[in-house]
mmCIF file of C-alpha atoms in Angstrom:
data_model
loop_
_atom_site.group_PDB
_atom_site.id
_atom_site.type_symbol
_atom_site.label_atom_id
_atom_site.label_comp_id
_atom_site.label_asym_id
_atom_site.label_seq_id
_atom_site.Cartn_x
_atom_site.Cartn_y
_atom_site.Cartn_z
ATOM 1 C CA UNK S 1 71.898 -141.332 -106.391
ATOM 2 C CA UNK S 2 74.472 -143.185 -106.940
ATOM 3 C CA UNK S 3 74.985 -146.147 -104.462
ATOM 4 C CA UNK S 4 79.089 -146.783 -103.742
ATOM 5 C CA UNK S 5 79.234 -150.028 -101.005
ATOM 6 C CA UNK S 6 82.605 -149.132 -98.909
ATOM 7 C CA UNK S 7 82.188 -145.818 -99.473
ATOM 8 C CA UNK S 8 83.904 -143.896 -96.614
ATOM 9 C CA UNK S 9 86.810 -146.249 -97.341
ATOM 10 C CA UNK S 10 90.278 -145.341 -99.397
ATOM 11 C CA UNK S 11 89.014 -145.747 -103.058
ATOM 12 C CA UNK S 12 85.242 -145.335 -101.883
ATOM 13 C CA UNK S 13 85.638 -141.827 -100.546
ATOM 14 C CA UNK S 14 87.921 -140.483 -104.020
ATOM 15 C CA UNK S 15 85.539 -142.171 -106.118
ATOM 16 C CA UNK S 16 82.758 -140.571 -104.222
ATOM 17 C CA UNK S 17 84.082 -137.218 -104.523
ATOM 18 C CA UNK S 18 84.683 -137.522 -108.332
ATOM 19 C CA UNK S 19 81.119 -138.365 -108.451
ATOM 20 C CA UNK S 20 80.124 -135.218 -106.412
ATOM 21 C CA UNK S 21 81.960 -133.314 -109.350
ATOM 22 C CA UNK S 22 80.100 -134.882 -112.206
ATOM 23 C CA UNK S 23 77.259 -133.553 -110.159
ATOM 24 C CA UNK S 24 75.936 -137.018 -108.385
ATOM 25 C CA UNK S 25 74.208 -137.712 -105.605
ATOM 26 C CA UNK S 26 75.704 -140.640 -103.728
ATOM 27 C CA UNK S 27 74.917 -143.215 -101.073
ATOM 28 C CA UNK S 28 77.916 -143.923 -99.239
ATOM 29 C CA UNK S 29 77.859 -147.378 -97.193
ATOM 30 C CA UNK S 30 80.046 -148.179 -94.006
ATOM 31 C CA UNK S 31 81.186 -151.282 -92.042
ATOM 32 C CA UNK S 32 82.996 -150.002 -89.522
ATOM 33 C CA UNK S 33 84.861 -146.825 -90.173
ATOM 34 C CA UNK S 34 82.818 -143.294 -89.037
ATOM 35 C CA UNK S 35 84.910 -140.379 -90.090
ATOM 36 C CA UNK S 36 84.077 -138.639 -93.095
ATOM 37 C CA UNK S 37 86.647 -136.777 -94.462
ATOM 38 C CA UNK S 38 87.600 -133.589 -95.289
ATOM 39 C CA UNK S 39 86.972 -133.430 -98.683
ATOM 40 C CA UNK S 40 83.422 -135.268 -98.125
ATOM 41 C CA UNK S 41 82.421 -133.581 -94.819
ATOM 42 C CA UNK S 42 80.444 -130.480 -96.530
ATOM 43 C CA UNK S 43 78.220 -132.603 -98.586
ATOM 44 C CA UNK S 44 77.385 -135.071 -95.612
ATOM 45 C CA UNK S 45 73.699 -134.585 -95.195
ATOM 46 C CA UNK S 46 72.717 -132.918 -98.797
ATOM 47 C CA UNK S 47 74.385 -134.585 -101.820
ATOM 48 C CA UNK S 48 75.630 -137.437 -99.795
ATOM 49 C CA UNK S 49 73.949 -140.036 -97.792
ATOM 50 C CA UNK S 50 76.034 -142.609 -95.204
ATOM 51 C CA UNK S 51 74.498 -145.702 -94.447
ATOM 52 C CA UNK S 52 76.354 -148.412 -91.536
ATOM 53 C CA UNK S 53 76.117 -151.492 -93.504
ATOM 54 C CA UNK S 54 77.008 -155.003 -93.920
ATOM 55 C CA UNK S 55 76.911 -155.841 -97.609
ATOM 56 C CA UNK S 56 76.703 -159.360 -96.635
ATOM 57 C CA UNK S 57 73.254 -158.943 -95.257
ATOM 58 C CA UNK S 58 70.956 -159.667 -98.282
ATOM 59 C CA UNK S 59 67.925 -158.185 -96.433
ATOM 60 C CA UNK S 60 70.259 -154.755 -95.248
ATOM 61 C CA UNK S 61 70.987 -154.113 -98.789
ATOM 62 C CA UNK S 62 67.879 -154.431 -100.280
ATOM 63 C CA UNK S 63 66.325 -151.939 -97.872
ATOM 64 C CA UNK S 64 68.693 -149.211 -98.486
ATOM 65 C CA UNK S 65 66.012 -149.192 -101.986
ATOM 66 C CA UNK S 66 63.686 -147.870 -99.363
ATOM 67 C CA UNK S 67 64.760 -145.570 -98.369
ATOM 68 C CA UNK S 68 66.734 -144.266 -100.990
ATOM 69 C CA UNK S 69 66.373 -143.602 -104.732
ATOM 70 C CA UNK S 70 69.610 -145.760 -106.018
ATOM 71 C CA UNK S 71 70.150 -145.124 -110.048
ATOM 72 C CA UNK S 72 73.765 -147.181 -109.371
ATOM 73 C CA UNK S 73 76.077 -149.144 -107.648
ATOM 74 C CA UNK S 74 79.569 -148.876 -107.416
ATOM 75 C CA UNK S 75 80.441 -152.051 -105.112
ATOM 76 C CA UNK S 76 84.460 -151.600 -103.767
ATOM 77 C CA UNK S 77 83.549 -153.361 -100.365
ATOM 78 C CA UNK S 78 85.409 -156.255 -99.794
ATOM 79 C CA UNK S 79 85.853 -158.589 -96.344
ATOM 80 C CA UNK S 80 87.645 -157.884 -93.792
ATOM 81 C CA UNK S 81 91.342 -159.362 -94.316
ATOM 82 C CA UNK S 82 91.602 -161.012 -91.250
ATOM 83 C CA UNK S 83 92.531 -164.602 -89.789
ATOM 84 C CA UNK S 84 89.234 -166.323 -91.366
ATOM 85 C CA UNK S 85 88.814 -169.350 -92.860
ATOM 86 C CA UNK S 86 89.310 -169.313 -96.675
ATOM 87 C CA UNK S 87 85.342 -170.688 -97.075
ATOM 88 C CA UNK S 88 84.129 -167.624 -94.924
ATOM 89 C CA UNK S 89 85.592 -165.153 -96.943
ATOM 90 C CA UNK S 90 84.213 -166.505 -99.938
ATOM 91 C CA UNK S 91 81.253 -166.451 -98.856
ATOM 92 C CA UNK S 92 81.276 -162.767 -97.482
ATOM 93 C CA UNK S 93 82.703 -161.476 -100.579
ATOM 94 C CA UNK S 94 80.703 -163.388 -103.077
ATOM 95 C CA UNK S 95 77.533 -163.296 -101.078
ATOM 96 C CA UNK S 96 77.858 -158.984 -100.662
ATOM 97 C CA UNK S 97 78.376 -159.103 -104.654
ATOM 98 C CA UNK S 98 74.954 -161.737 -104.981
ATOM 99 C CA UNK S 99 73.262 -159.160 -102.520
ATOM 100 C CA UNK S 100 74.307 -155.618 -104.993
ATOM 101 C CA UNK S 101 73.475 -157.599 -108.163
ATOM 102 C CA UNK S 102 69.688 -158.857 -106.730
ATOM 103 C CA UNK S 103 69.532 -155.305 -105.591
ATOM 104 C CA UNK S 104 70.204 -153.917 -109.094
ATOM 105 C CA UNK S 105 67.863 -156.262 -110.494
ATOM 106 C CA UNK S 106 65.319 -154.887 -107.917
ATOM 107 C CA UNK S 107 65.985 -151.114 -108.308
ATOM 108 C CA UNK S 108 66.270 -150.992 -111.433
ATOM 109 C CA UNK S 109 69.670 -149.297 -112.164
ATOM 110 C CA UNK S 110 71.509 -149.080 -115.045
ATOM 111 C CA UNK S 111 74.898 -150.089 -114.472
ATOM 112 C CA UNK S 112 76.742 -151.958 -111.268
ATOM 113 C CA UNK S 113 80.645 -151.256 -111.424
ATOM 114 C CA UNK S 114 82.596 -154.007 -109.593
ATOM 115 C CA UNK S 115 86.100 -153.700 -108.002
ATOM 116 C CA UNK S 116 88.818 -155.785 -109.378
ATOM 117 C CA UNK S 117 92.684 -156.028 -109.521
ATOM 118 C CA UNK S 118 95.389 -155.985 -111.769
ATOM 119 C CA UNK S 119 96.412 -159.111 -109.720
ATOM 120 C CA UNK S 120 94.102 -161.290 -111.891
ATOM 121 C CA UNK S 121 97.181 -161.035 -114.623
ATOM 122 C CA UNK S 122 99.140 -163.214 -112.077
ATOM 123 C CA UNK S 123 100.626 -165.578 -113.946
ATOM 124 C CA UNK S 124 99.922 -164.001 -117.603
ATOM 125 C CA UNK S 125 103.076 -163.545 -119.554
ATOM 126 C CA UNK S 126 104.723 -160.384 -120.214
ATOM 127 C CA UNK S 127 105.372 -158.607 -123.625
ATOM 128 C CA UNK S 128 103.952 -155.308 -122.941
ATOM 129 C CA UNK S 129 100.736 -153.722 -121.318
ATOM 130 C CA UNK S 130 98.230 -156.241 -120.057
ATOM 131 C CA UNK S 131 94.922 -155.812 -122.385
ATOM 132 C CA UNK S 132 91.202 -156.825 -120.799
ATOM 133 C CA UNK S 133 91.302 -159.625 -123.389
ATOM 134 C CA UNK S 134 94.330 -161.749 -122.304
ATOM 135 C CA UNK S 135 93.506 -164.589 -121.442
ATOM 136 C CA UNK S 136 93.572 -165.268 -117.372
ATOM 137 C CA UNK S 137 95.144 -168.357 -116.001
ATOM 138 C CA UNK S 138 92.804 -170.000 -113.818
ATOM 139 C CA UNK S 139 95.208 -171.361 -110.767
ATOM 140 C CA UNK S 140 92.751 -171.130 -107.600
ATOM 141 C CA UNK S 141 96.063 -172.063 -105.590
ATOM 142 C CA UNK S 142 97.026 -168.205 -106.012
ATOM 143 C CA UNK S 143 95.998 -165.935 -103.484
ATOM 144 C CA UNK S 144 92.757 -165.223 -102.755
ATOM 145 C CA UNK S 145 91.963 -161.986 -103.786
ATOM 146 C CA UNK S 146 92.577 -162.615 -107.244
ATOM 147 C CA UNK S 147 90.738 -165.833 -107.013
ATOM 148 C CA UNK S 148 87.816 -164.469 -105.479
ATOM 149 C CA UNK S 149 88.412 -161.058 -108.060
ATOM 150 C CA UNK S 150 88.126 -163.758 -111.107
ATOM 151 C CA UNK S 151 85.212 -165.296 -110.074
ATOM 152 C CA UNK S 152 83.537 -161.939 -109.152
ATOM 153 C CA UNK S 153 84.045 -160.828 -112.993
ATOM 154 C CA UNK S 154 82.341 -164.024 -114.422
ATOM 155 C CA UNK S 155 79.442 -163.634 -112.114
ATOM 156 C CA UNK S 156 79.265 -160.081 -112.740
ATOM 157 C CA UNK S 157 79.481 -160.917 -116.940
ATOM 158 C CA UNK S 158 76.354 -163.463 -116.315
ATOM 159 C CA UNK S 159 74.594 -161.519 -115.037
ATOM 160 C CA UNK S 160 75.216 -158.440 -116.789
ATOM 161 C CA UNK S 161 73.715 -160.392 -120.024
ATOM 162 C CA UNK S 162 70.882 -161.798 -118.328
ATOM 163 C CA UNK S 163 69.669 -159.444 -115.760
ATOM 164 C CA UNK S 164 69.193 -155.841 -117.880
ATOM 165 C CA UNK S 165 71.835 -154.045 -116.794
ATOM 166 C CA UNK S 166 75.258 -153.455 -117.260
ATOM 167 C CA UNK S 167 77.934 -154.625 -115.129
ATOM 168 C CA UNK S 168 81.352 -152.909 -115.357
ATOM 169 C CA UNK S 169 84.702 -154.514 -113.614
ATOM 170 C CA UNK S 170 87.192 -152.543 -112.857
ATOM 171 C CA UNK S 171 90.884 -153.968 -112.743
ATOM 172 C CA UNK S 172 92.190 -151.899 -110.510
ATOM 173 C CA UNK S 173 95.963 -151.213 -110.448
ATOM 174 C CA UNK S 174 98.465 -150.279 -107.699
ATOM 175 C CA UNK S 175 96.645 -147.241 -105.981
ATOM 176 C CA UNK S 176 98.217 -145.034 -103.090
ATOM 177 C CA UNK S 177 97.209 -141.473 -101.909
ATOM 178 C CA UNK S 178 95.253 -140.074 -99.133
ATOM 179 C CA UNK S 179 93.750 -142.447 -97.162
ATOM 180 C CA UNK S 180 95.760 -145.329 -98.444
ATOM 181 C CA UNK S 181 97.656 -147.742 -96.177
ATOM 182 C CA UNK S 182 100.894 -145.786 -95.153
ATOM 183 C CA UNK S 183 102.492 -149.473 -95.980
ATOM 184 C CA UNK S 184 102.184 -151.906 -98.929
ATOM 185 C CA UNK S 185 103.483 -155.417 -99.483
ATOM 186 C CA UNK S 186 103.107 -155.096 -103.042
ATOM 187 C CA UNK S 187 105.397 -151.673 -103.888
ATOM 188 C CA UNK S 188 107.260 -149.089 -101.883
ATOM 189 C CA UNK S 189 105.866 -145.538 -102.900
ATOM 190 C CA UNK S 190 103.665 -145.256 -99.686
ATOM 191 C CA UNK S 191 106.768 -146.328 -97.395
ATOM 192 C CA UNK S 192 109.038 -143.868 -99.144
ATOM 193 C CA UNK S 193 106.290 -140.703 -98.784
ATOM 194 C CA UNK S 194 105.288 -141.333 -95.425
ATOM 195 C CA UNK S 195 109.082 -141.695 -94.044
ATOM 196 C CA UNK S 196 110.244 -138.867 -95.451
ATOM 197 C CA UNK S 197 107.060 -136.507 -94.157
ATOM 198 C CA UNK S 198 108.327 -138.041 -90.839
ATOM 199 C CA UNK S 199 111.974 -137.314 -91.547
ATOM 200 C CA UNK S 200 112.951 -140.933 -91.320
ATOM 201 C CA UNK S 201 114.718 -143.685 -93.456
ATOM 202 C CA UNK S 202 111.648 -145.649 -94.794
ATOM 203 C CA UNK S 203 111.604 -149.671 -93.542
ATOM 204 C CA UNK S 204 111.847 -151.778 -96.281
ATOM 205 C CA UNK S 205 112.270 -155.209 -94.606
ATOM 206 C CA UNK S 206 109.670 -157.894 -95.412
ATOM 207 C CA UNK S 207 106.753 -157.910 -95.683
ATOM 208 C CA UNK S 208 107.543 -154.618 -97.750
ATOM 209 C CA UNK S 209 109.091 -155.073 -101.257
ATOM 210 C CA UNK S 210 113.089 -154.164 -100.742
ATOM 211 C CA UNK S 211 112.484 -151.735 -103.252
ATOM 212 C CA UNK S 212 115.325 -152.143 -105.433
ATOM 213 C CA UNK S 213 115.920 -149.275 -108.027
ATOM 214 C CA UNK S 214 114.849 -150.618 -111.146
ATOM 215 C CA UNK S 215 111.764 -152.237 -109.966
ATOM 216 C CA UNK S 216 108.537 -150.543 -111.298
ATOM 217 C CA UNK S 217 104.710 -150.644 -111.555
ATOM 218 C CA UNK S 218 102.376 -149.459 -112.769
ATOM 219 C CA UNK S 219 101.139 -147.105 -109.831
ATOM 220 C CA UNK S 220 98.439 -144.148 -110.187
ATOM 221 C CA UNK S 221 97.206 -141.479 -107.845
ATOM 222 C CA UNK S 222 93.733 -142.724 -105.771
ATOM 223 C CA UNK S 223 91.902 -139.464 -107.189
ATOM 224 C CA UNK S 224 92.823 -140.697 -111.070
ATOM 225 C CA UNK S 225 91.580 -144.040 -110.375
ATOM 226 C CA UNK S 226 88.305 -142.441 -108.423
ATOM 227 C CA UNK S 227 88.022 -139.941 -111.328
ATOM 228 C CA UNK S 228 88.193 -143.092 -114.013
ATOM 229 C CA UNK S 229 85.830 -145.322 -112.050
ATOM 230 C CA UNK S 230 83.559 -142.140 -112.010
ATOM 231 C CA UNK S 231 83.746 -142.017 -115.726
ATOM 232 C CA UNK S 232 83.149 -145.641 -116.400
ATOM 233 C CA UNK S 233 79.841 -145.320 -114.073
ATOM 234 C CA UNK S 234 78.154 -142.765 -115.973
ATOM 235 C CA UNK S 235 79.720 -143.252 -118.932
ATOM 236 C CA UNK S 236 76.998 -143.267 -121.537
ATOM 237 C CA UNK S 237 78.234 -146.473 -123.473
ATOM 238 C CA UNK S 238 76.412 -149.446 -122.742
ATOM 239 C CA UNK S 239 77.542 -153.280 -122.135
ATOM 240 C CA UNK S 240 79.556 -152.534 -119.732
ATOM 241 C CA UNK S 241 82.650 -155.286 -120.315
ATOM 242 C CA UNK S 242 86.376 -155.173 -118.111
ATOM 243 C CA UNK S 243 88.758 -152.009 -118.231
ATOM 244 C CA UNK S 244 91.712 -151.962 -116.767
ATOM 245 C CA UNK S 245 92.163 -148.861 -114.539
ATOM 246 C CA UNK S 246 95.425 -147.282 -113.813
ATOM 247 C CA UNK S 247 98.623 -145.345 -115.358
ATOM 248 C CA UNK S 248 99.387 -147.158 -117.897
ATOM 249 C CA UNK S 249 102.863 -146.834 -117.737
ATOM 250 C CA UNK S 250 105.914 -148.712 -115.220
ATOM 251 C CA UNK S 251 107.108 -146.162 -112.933
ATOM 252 C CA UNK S 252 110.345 -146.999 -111.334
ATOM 253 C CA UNK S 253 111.714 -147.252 -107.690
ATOM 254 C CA UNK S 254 114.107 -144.671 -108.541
ATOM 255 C CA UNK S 255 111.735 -142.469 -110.089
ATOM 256 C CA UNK S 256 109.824 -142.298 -106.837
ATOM 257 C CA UNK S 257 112.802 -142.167 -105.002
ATOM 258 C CA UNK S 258 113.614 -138.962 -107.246
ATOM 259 C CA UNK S 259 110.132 -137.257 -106.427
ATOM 260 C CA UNK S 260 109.883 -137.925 -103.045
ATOM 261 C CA UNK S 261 113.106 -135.650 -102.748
ATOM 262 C CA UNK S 262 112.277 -133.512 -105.033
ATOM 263 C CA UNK S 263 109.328 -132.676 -102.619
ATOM 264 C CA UNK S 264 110.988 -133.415 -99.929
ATOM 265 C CA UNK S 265 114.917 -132.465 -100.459
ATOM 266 C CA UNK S 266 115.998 -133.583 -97.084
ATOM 267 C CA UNK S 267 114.042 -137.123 -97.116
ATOM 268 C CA UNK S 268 116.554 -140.168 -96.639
ATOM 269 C CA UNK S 269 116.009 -142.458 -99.336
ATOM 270 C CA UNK S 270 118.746 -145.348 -100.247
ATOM 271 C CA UNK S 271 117.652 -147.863 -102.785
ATOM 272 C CA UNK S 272 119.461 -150.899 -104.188
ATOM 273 C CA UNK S 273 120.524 -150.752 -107.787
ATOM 274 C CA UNK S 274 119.173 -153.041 -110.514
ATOM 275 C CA UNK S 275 116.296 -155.276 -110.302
ATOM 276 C CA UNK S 276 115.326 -157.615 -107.440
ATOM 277 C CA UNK S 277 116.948 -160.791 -108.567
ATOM 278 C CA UNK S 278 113.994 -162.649 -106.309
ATOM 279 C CA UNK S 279 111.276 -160.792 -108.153
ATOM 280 C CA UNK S 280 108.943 -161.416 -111.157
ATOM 281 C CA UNK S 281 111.703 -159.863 -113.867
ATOM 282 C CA UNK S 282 109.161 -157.674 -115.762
ATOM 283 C CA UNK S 283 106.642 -154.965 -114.686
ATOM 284 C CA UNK S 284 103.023 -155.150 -115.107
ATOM 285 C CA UNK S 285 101.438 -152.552 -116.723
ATOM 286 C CA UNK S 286 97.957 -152.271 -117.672
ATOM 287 C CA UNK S 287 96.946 -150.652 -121.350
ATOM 288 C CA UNK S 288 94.303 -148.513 -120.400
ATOM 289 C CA UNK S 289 93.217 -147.946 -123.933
ATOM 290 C CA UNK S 290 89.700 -148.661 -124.021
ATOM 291 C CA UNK S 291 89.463 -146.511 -120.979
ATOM 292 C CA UNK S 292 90.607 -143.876 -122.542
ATOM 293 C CA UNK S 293 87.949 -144.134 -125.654
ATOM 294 C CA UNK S 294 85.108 -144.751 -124.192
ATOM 295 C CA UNK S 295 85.597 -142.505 -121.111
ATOM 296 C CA UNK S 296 87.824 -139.754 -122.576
ATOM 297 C CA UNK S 297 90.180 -140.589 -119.472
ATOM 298 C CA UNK S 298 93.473 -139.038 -119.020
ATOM 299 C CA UNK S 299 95.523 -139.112 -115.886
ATOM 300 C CA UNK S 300 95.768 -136.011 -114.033
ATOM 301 C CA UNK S 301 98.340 -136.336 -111.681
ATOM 302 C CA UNK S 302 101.890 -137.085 -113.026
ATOM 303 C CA UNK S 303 104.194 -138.867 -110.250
ATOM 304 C CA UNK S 304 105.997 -135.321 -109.224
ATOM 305 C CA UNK S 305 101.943 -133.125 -108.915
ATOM 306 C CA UNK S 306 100.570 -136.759 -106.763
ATOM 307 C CA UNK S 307 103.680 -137.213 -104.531
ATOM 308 C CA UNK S 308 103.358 -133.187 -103.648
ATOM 309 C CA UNK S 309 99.748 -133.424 -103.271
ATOM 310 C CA UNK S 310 100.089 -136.255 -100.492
ATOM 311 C CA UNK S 311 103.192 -135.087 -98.881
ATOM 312 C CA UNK S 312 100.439 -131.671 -98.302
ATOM 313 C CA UNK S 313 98.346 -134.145 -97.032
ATOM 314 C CA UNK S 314 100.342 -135.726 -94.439
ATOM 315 C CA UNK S 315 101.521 -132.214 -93.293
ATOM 316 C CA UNK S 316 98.212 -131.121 -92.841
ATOM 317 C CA UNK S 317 97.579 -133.301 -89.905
ATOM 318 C CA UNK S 318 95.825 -136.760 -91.671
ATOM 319 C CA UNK S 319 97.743 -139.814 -90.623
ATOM 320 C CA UNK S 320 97.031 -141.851 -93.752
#
């Protein structure tokens, strides 16, 4: 089975689902949340496991070996972001990633996959889509998630070459769908769907991006990025190394502006033209091509296909 740590969460639960479809067993870990959803809830109990755990309990994690028969780890739990001290998270989120990689070691398992970001290109310059191999700046006076993201990936690489197995980390780009946070501060798709299924003008005041037109990213659909992390798990190429996972391609305010009423004819969307003159200037966007070879990844959902598929979603009653 396959052991994914935040698994009942947003990414967790779509990653544990494309799993169920390559025919895995998985172990799905909880902090807090209980409800399983809908498109988990008939496996509960036969191909799928859940487990209340915190991953920054060394001794919790390595007993889940007991009981369970854990072939690999998919690790996408983070701490909580709330008001503690910078030192405390740090040492949540690296200890929980210390804990998954001694458990490894102990189980025996293959490969670990890691959660990353594309925000570990802060700072990188721009001249077309961001390859694993650029170099990273390595400013620990950005924000902590990338910080913490960074040093995850070198731990992960040491001990992927000394430890016998594989560690994968997955930079992870801007991901919305069912489940997701109805609101970003990084990009405006999730405002824009979820105001229009409630047949209102979406708030784009701070700390939401003001969404101007030409603004872009590179966004994909949570079950692509499940369905790639899936891939890159049981992919049978070994090393395991960084891949960027995501579109590949910018897509624009505007062009989400233009799906969301193509689903949704009567949704008020007004955005403001041209670029934000306070932001970056250039979009990031991730080349996803080793994904793509050693995975055979393609994404499923084009903007249009996602943007219905959540919209059905919402309407069906699930507030996120």
């Amino acid at each position: 089975m396959i052991l994914i740590t935040g698994g009942l969460g947003f990414i967790g639960s779509h990653t544990a689902r494309a799993l169920l479809d390559l025919g895995e067993g998985c172990v799905l870990t909880r902090r807090q949340t209980t409800r399983v959803p809908s498109f988990l809830s008939d496996e509960t109990g036969e191909r799928i496991r859940i487990e209340a755990l915190d991953v920054s309990d060394r001794q919790a994690v390595l007993d889940l070996g007991r009981r369970h028969t854990i072939t690999g780890i998919v690790h996408l739990a983070a701490a909580p972001l709330d008001g503690s001290p910078i030192i405390g998270r740090l040492r949540a989120d690296l200890g929980a990633l210390l804990n998954v990689l001694e458990a490894a070691r102990e189980w025996g398992v293959a490969r670990v996959s890691v959660a990353s970001t594309i925000g570990v290109y802060g700072g990188v310059p721009i001249d077309g889509p961001l390859r694993e191999d650029v170099p990273l700046p390595m400013d620990g006076s950005s924000h902590h998630i990338p910080v913490i993201k960074k040093s995850a990936e070198l731990i992960g690489a040491l001990a992927s070459g000394q430890e016998g197995f594989d560690v994968v980390a997955l930079r992870i780009s801007a991901t919305w769908g069912p489940l997701g946070r109805p609101r970003s501060s990084f990009f405006v798709l999730p405002q824009l769907v979820h105001a229009a299924v409630r047949g209102q003008a979406p708030d784009l005041t701070p700390p939401s991006p003001r969404g101007y037109a030409e603004d872009g990213a590179d966004l994909c659909y949570v079950k692509d990025v499940a369905r790639a992390i899936a891939l890159l798990q049981t992919a049978k190429c070994p090393g395991g190394g960084t891949y960027n996972v995501g579109a590949g391609h910018a897509t624009k305010n505007r062009e989400v502006a233009a799906a969301v009423k193509a689903v949704v004819p009567d949704a008020v969307i007004d955005l403001p033209a041209g670029r934000d003159p306070d932001g970056p200037g250039d979009d990031v966007v991730l080349d996803i091509t080793r994904l793509r070879r050693d995975t055979g990844y393609e994404p499923a959902y084009d903007l249009e296909r996602a943007v219905t598929d959540y919209v059905d979603w919402l309407r069906a009653g699930n507030d996120r």
